[in-house]
């Protein structure tokens, strides 16, 4: 017990001997260590929860919470994200166990598993089937990355025994997209195709998709196939400009490597036909085969007997016999030809068909010869695919572009370069000034540090001086020996020893004298 008390007293003495700053530092470090230990104990002893399912539908969330309560499993629910959290060591098992219970808020074909189908009427079966079909489509659409939620409504026509062609089905889909996401036109087409093949007798035109921003995503989605004849004037102009820009870029890519960047100007004018024209051509074989032939003859023979007899093609010789032995009063022949040789060809012309194109090219080189211009014209015609009979529609001219404009551009470029150089010099001077400021700061810091270190060395020298002065009498008494026969006093002996000390250690004596002078001035 005494040892512990001595240890505590010793530690207490060491602590009391420390400076105030050191005491505060040790106190803060001790407090931080204690808080860390307490936090570690609380963390290790607390149950760690991990997300079991995220962004659940309200119905699915209710089902999972009910099952967790029944099995007595602790859980937490974050209402902001509809996330259910369970202990970390059970999350893997529970995910496998409850995966089949996640319906994404939609009831699919499992609706037929909840009750017996015996005795159910056709109307009830159709309603259940429609709900199941809607649920299955909803689940599929919700599985897409950009879709947060979906609602599907299907209208199925009633089948009738007395109606051969029933009305087509229709579907409306409402999508809630995740924040910051959009569906491209190709993705909307994919959803439409998926739904169209999932529902019987559902044409793509009867599918309407609306997002949470009240935008009809299927508006004019299939205009390329069904509404080609209704291309607007703005669309025609846009297509025309795109085609002309494409041809101009082709011309520049051919000529600029030869004459220089910016020294060739090209302008293309194209005429596109956006009229929708359908053509149907029927071709019939000139000598089609005979399928059947019926000949009816009214004639009388030499005995004045009359008859009305149909004759097929194989009995044509009978006609000759009637003509030889009797008189033919009337005859009728019906021949049926085969239609297998008839060919019907239907053509739909493509919208935006190019009917005419012309080009004008100017080159910044007045020294080009007629032959060189002709070669350039041939090259341009080949580049734009000009028809041979329309090659004269292409014009190529060689002139020197505006020299004043060139001089102005050159001057502007020189001014820009001068401004860039001035900006670079300004940045250089700024960096030099900052560097000089940093160097001056470092030098000032070094001087202050050196001054503080000098004061510290002076204090240590004063302490060393005190120690020397305290130890000198003892040393003198120990080493005191008379050097000659003459008796000397104690004062004379001390003076001799100090003189010897000064001769052996002049630097220390000088520092001691300097410290005395400083203390006297203070």
XYZ file of C-alpha atoms in Angstrom:
522
model
C 0.000 0.000 0.000
C 2.849 2.300 0.817
C 4.384 1.647 -2.586
C 1.190 2.707 -4.312
C 1.017 5.838 -2.194
C 4.632 6.612 -2.974
C 3.982 6.085 -6.696
C 0.965 8.405 -6.581
C 2.932 10.979 -4.652
C 5.793 10.741 -7.129
C 3.445 11.149 -10.117
C 1.759 14.043 -8.342
C 5.100 15.667 -7.744
C 6.126 15.254 -11.359
C 2.797 16.710 -12.509
C 3.076 19.684 -10.125
C 6.556 20.350 -11.446
C 5.320 20.683 -15.017
C 4.493 23.954 -16.706
C 0.895 25.094 -17.125
C 0.868 24.420 -20.873
C 2.115 20.876 -20.386
C -0.516 20.227 -17.704
C -3.314 21.378 -20.067
C -1.956 19.191 -22.895
C -1.807 16.089 -20.711
C -5.358 16.777 -19.463
C -6.725 17.073 -22.989
C -4.972 13.892 -24.160
C -6.323 11.995 -21.139
C -9.876 13.237 -21.843
C -9.690 12.226 -25.518
C -8.439 8.741 -24.605
C -11.252 8.285 -22.073
C -13.906 9.420 -24.584
C -12.487 7.073 -27.258
C -12.551 4.125 -24.876
C -16.139 4.861 -23.842
C -17.249 5.233 -27.513
C -15.548 1.955 -28.409
C -17.311 0.169 -25.580
C -20.689 1.600 -26.602
C -20.139 0.786 -30.300
C -19.047 -2.791 -29.727
C -21.918 -3.439 -27.372
C -24.560 -1.954 -29.719
C -26.419 -4.011 -32.359
C -25.358 -3.093 -35.904
C -28.247 -2.765 -38.350
C -28.025 -3.227 -42.140
C -30.594 -2.440 -44.841
C -32.714 -5.473 -45.692
C -34.721 -3.834 -48.519
C -34.628 -0.286 -49.922
C -37.341 1.871 -51.510
C -40.119 -0.586 -50.789
C -43.706 -0.065 -51.824
C -46.075 0.655 -48.935
C -47.784 -2.716 -49.340
C -44.514 -4.667 -49.476
C -43.145 -2.729 -46.508
C -46.225 -3.574 -44.458
C -45.962 -7.275 -45.346
C -42.262 -7.475 -44.413
C -42.782 -5.624 -41.102
C -45.675 -7.960 -40.217
C -43.506 -11.041 -40.838
C -40.626 -9.595 -38.781
C -42.991 -8.929 -35.875
C -44.390 -12.455 -36.064
C -40.894 -13.969 -35.926
C -39.707 -11.594 -33.186
C -36.824 -10.161 -35.209
C -35.717 -6.632 -34.220
C -35.921 -4.088 -37.032
C -35.834 -0.396 -37.836
C -37.744 1.529 -40.511
C -36.527 4.709 -42.194
C -39.646 6.474 -43.395
C -37.819 8.872 -45.704
C -36.546 6.072 -47.950
C -38.942 3.228 -47.002
C -35.937 1.178 -45.918
C -36.226 -1.739 -43.491
C -33.095 -2.479 -41.442
C -32.351 -5.672 -39.473
C -29.346 -6.947 -37.485
C -26.300 -7.362 -39.690
C -25.778 -11.040 -38.907
C -29.314 -11.926 -40.094
C -29.591 -9.822 -43.251
C -28.438 -12.532 -45.697
C -30.844 -15.178 -44.422
C -33.794 -12.786 -44.253
C -33.258 -11.525 -47.809
C -33.503 -15.052 -49.165
C -36.473 -15.776 -46.943
C -38.509 -12.694 -47.882
C -37.440 -12.235 -51.517
C -40.571 -13.980 -52.789
C -42.770 -11.597 -50.769
C -41.555 -8.495 -52.630
C -44.225 -7.738 -55.229
C -43.188 -4.115 -55.953
C -46.728 -3.103 -55.061
C -48.191 -5.084 -57.978
C -50.214 -8.300 -57.946
C -49.326 -10.615 -60.796
C -50.312 -14.106 -61.821
C -50.112 -15.258 -58.196
C -53.644 -13.894 -57.862
C -54.841 -17.254 -59.176
C -53.018 -19.049 -56.342
C -54.905 -17.314 -53.536
C -58.261 -18.996 -54.082
C -59.842 -21.939 -55.817
C -60.875 -21.419 -59.435
C -63.764 -23.893 -59.217
C -67.113 -22.302 -59.831
C -65.655 -18.994 -60.981
C -67.572 -17.241 -63.763
C -66.054 -16.069 -67.017
C -66.491 -12.430 -66.026
C -64.635 -12.933 -62.740
C -61.883 -14.850 -64.501
C -61.454 -12.081 -67.075
C -61.195 -9.437 -64.350
C -58.577 -11.469 -62.467
C -56.648 -12.118 -65.642
C -56.653 -8.421 -66.505
C -55.381 -7.494 -63.007
C -52.699 -10.158 -63.188
C -51.580 -8.974 -66.618
C -51.407 -5.368 -65.407
C -49.346 -6.414 -62.395
C -46.864 -8.423 -64.433
C -46.314 -5.530 -66.845
C -45.912 -3.109 -63.916
C -43.217 -5.291 -62.361
C -41.358 -5.522 -65.644
C -41.430 -1.761 -66.229
C -40.390 -1.032 -62.623
C -37.307 -3.197 -63.089
C -35.828 -0.594 -65.455
C -33.121 1.539 -63.902
C -34.709 4.927 -64.652
C -38.217 3.977 -63.430
C -39.103 4.411 -59.772
C -42.773 3.431 -59.997
C -45.302 2.526 -62.689
C -49.048 2.121 -63.083
C -50.559 0.149 -65.986
C -54.200 0.181 -67.124
C -55.316 -2.290 -69.785
C -58.576 -2.226 -71.731
C -59.303 -5.665 -73.223
C -62.132 -6.040 -75.784
C -64.824 -8.594 -75.173
C -64.598 -11.695 -77.327
C -67.766 -12.563 -79.212
C -68.662 -15.674 -81.126
C -70.641 -13.631 -83.632
C -67.926 -11.073 -84.377
C -64.979 -12.143 -86.476
C -62.703 -9.130 -86.011
C -62.855 -7.738 -82.474
C -61.704 -4.265 -81.510
C -58.007 -3.962 -80.569
C -56.875 -3.616 -76.964
C -55.381 -0.420 -75.517
C -52.958 0.303 -72.691
C -52.044 3.429 -70.738
C -48.874 3.551 -68.611
C -47.977 6.194 -66.040
C -44.288 6.331 -65.104
C -42.647 7.963 -62.109
C -39.034 8.495 -63.112
C -36.167 8.755 -60.658
C -34.925 12.311 -60.038
C -32.445 13.462 -62.668
C -33.233 10.663 -65.150
C -34.901 10.717 -68.566
C -36.049 8.080 -71.048
C -34.671 8.291 -74.553
C -36.824 7.676 -77.617
C -35.264 4.243 -78.109
C -36.045 3.273 -74.511
C -39.681 4.368 -74.907
C -39.912 2.297 -78.091
C -38.529 -0.687 -76.175
C -41.241 -0.349 -73.526
C -43.932 -0.019 -76.202
C -42.704 -3.138 -78.017
C -42.550 -5.064 -74.745
C -46.122 -4.168 -73.809
C -47.433 -4.718 -77.335
C -46.175 -8.294 -77.378
C -47.475 -8.981 -73.849
C -51.126 -8.195 -74.579
C -53.247 -9.931 -77.194
C -54.360 -7.841 -80.165
C -52.585 -4.679 -78.986
C -51.154 -2.492 -81.751
C -48.306 -0.163 -80.809
C -50.389 2.879 -81.705
C -52.821 2.051 -78.853
C -50.122 2.342 -76.167
C -49.838 5.681 -74.401
C -47.016 6.422 -71.911
C -47.055 9.470 -69.610
C -44.333 10.396 -67.110
C -44.634 12.190 -63.768
C -44.068 15.553 -65.528
C -47.290 15.096 -67.559
C -45.400 14.549 -70.803
C -46.740 12.141 -73.423
C -43.643 10.109 -74.237
C -45.299 8.248 -77.106
C -46.351 11.418 -78.938
C -45.260 11.085 -82.584
C -43.143 8.094 -81.571
C -43.926 6.187 -84.776
C -44.274 9.135 -87.135
C -41.516 7.670 -89.298
C -43.772 4.770 -90.381
C -47.390 5.888 -90.034
C -47.193 9.675 -90.255
C -44.555 10.087 -92.925
C -46.955 12.017 -95.113
C -47.414 14.663 -92.424
C -43.828 15.858 -92.205
C -43.910 19.504 -91.138
C -42.259 22.311 -93.032
C -39.769 22.861 -90.200
C -38.735 19.220 -90.354
C -38.300 19.433 -94.119
C -36.111 22.516 -93.784
C -34.062 20.865 -91.049
C -33.468 17.748 -93.140
C -32.559 19.876 -96.161
C -30.009 21.897 -94.161
C -28.474 18.749 -92.673
C -28.022 17.218 -96.110
C -26.506 20.408 -97.525
C -24.111 20.752 -94.580
C -23.059 17.142 -95.069
C -22.186 17.749 -98.734
C -20.367 21.007 -97.936
C -18.212 19.236 -95.333
C -17.356 16.567 -97.906
C -16.262 19.212 -100.427
C -14.114 21.044 -97.842
C -12.504 17.796 -96.701
C -11.419 17.192 -100.304
C -10.163 20.681 -101.218
C -8.759 22.193 -98.002
C -5.821 19.762 -97.778
C -4.760 21.013 -101.241
C -5.378 24.772 -100.908
C -5.151 25.367 -97.172
C -7.420 25.715 -94.175
C -9.979 28.496 -94.624
C -9.082 29.096 -98.271
C -12.062 27.183 -99.698
C -15.719 28.178 -99.422
C -18.486 25.813 -100.530
C -22.235 26.272 -100.765
C -24.599 23.447 -101.734
C -28.260 23.751 -102.672
C -30.297 20.535 -102.638
C -33.908 19.939 -103.642
C -35.597 17.191 -101.597
C -38.960 15.652 -102.389
C -41.096 15.043 -99.303
C -44.242 14.032 -101.211
C -45.620 10.661 -100.169
C -46.393 8.673 -103.321
C -47.563 5.061 -103.419
C -47.313 3.106 -106.661
C -49.054 -0.218 -107.401
C -48.094 -2.176 -110.493
C -49.924 -5.288 -111.672
C -48.187 -7.538 -114.176
C -50.190 -10.317 -115.941
C -48.742 -13.209 -117.900
C -49.485 -12.765 -121.600
C -50.277 -16.475 -122.103
C -51.807 -17.686 -118.823
C -52.735 -21.372 -118.574
C -56.410 -22.393 -118.946
C -57.951 -23.721 -115.776
C -61.358 -24.707 -117.216
C -63.405 -24.221 -120.424
C -67.159 -24.675 -120.944
C -68.760 -24.819 -124.458
C -72.535 -24.925 -124.911
C -73.984 -25.746 -128.438
C -77.569 -25.703 -129.751
C -77.737 -27.736 -133.009
C -80.017 -30.048 -135.073
C -78.895 -33.128 -137.056
C -80.165 -34.527 -140.348
C -83.118 -36.233 -138.588
C -84.295 -32.830 -137.333
C -83.473 -33.669 -133.700
C -82.266 -30.841 -131.565
C -80.041 -30.838 -128.531
C -78.423 -28.554 -125.981
C -75.241 -30.115 -124.761
C -72.316 -28.676 -122.734
C -69.009 -29.806 -124.090
C -65.678 -29.628 -122.280
C -62.382 -28.834 -123.870
C -61.500 -32.472 -124.465
C -64.601 -32.990 -126.680
C -63.934 -30.176 -129.095
C -63.994 -32.676 -131.946
C -67.771 -33.022 -131.359
C -68.198 -29.455 -132.558
C -66.718 -30.381 -135.889
C -69.071 -33.347 -136.063
C -72.109 -31.127 -135.428
C -70.869 -28.715 -138.038
C -70.593 -31.508 -140.588
C -73.816 -33.442 -139.840
C -76.170 -30.752 -138.659
C -76.911 -27.097 -138.324
C -75.658 -25.140 -135.279
C -78.239 -22.641 -134.165
C -76.159 -21.152 -131.309
C -72.949 -21.748 -129.382
C -71.471 -20.302 -126.133
C -67.932 -20.769 -124.836
C -66.637 -19.850 -121.354
C -62.898 -20.088 -120.581
C -61.304 -19.585 -117.097
C -57.606 -18.714 -117.013
C -55.205 -19.128 -114.120
C -54.284 -15.980 -112.154
C -51.044 -17.380 -110.809
C -49.153 -15.401 -113.411
C -50.420 -12.049 -112.061
C -47.845 -10.096 -110.038
C -48.841 -7.074 -107.928
C -45.990 -4.775 -106.907
C -46.532 -1.922 -104.425
C -43.918 0.809 -103.923
C -43.749 3.624 -101.373
C -41.235 6.304 -102.191
C -38.917 7.447 -99.415
C -39.554 10.911 -98.018
C -36.743 13.373 -98.624
C -35.662 11.885 -101.917
C -32.983 14.029 -103.599
C -34.247 15.330 -106.927
C -31.589 17.956 -107.711
C -28.361 19.287 -106.253
C -26.038 22.139 -107.212
C -22.796 23.455 -105.732
C -20.802 26.685 -105.805
C -17.136 26.603 -104.762
C -14.781 29.565 -104.313
C -11.007 29.137 -103.873
C -8.642 31.762 -102.495
C -6.118 31.487 -105.323
C -6.365 33.779 -108.331
C -3.555 31.977 -110.181
C -5.491 28.777 -110.905
C -5.692 27.886 -114.594
C -8.807 26.840 -116.499
C -7.621 23.256 -116.519
C -7.132 23.240 -112.776
C -10.599 24.714 -112.273
C -12.056 22.011 -114.536
C -10.312 19.333 -112.459
C -11.723 20.853 -109.268
C -15.184 20.878 -110.828
C -14.928 17.166 -111.677
C -13.803 16.422 -108.133
C -16.733 18.372 -106.658
C -19.245 16.597 -108.938
C -17.913 13.201 -107.878
C -17.979 14.231 -104.229
C -21.619 15.315 -104.202
C -22.761 12.526 -106.530
C -23.862 14.897 -109.271
C -25.581 13.271 -112.247
C -23.677 13.494 -115.500
C -26.395 15.464 -117.246
C -26.373 18.029 -114.416
C -22.628 18.559 -114.094
C -22.976 22.125 -115.390
C -24.931 22.963 -112.228
C -21.604 23.030 -110.376
C -19.655 26.301 -110.432
C -15.996 26.667 -109.358
C -14.334 30.107 -109.186
C -10.839 31.234 -108.172
C -10.395 34.691 -106.636
C -8.242 36.312 -104.027
C -10.305 36.743 -100.901
C -10.646 40.210 -99.356
C -7.047 41.393 -98.613
C -8.265 44.054 -96.193
C -10.098 41.380 -94.253
C -6.967 39.258 -94.199
C -4.933 42.179 -92.877
C -7.570 42.861 -90.233
C -7.587 39.234 -89.178
C -3.780 39.154 -89.044
C -3.765 42.292 -86.919
C -6.350 40.804 -84.582
C -4.253 37.668 -84.240
C -1.160 39.713 -83.427
C -3.082 41.708 -80.820
C -4.352 38.478 -79.289
C -0.819 37.091 -79.130
C 0.435 40.333 -77.529
C -2.366 40.217 -74.983
C -1.543 36.580 -74.183
C 2.131 37.435 -73.720
C 1.239 40.359 -71.442
C -1.029 38.127 -69.417
C 1.719 35.513 -69.147
C 4.223 38.172 -67.968
C 1.712 39.449 -65.439
C 1.265 35.949 -64.062
C 5.063 35.518 -63.953
C 5.534 38.763 -62.016
C 2.756 37.784 -59.645
C 4.406 34.437 -58.970
C 7.780 36.137 -58.419
C 6.183 38.570 -55.939
C 4.507 35.731 -54.062
C 7.795 33.817 -53.964
C 9.629 36.853 -52.628
C 6.984 37.362 -49.953
C 7.320 33.735 -48.907
C 11.109 34.011 -48.723
C 10.907 37.214 -46.654
C 8.447 35.554 -44.313
C 10.730 32.553 -43.868
C 13.726 34.804 -43.168
C 11.754 36.813 -40.601
C 10.571 33.610 -38.964
C 14.148 32.310 -38.822
C 15.360 35.561 -37.209
C 12.615 35.464 -34.572
C 13.371 31.827 -33.873
C 17.087 32.560 -33.607
C 16.437 35.450 -31.211
C 14.322 33.216 -28.988
C 16.993 30.542 -29.100
C 19.668 33.155 -28.087
C 17.593 34.186 -25.065
C 17.250 30.554 -24.083
C 21.033 30.032 -24.363
C 21.635 33.120 -22.197
C 19.395 31.705 -19.494
C 21.239 28.396 -19.656
C 24.592 30.277 -19.419
C 23.426 32.110 -16.317
C 22.510 28.801 -14.718
C 25.915 27.386 -15.714
C 27.638 30.419 -14.151
C 25.803 29.944 -10.883
C 26.827 26.308 -10.809
C 30.452 27.184 -11.477
C 30.502 29.799 -8.757
C 28.931 27.369 -6.309
C 31.397 24.630 -7.080
C 34.568 26.755 -7.214
C 35.111 27.119 -3.430
C 34.862 23.366 -2.953
C 37.232 22.734 -5.774
C 39.657 25.349 -4.407
C 39.579 23.818 -0.956
C 40.292 20.393 -2.346
C 43.072 21.501 -4.634
C 44.544 24.148 -2.301
C 48.264 23.616 -1.938
C 50.907 26.189 -0.967
C 53.218 26.897 -3.861
C 55.974 28.635 -2.070
C 57.317 29.312 1.375
C 55.626 32.661 1.580
C 52.330 32.486 3.421
C 49.356 33.650 1.280
C 45.958 34.689 2.389
C 42.717 33.044 1.260
C 41.827 36.046 -0.946
C 45.142 35.833 -2.792
C 44.614 32.168 -3.351
C 41.119 32.735 -4.838
C 42.471 35.392 -7.187
C 45.161 33.014 -8.405
C 42.602 30.261 -9.022
C 40.267 32.599 -10.895
C 43.197 33.757 -13.030
C 44.057 30.132 -13.842
C 40.417 29.398 -14.684
C 40.314 32.388 -17.009
C 43.459 31.218 -18.787
C 42.161 27.682 -19.254
C 38.566 28.606 -20.203
C 38.524 32.125 -21.605
C 35.240 31.637 -23.552
C 33.206 30.755 -20.503
C 34.675 33.651 -18.531
C 33.780 36.042 -21.374
C 30.189 34.804 -21.425
C 29.955 35.219 -17.643
C 31.230 38.794 -17.828
C 28.797 39.533 -20.706
C 25.863 38.216 -18.681
C 26.915 40.388 -15.718
C 26.943 43.468 -17.893
C 23.501 42.657 -19.323
C 22.081 42.119 -15.841
C 23.563 45.420 -14.644
C 21.974 47.257 -17.567
C 18.628 45.678 -16.800
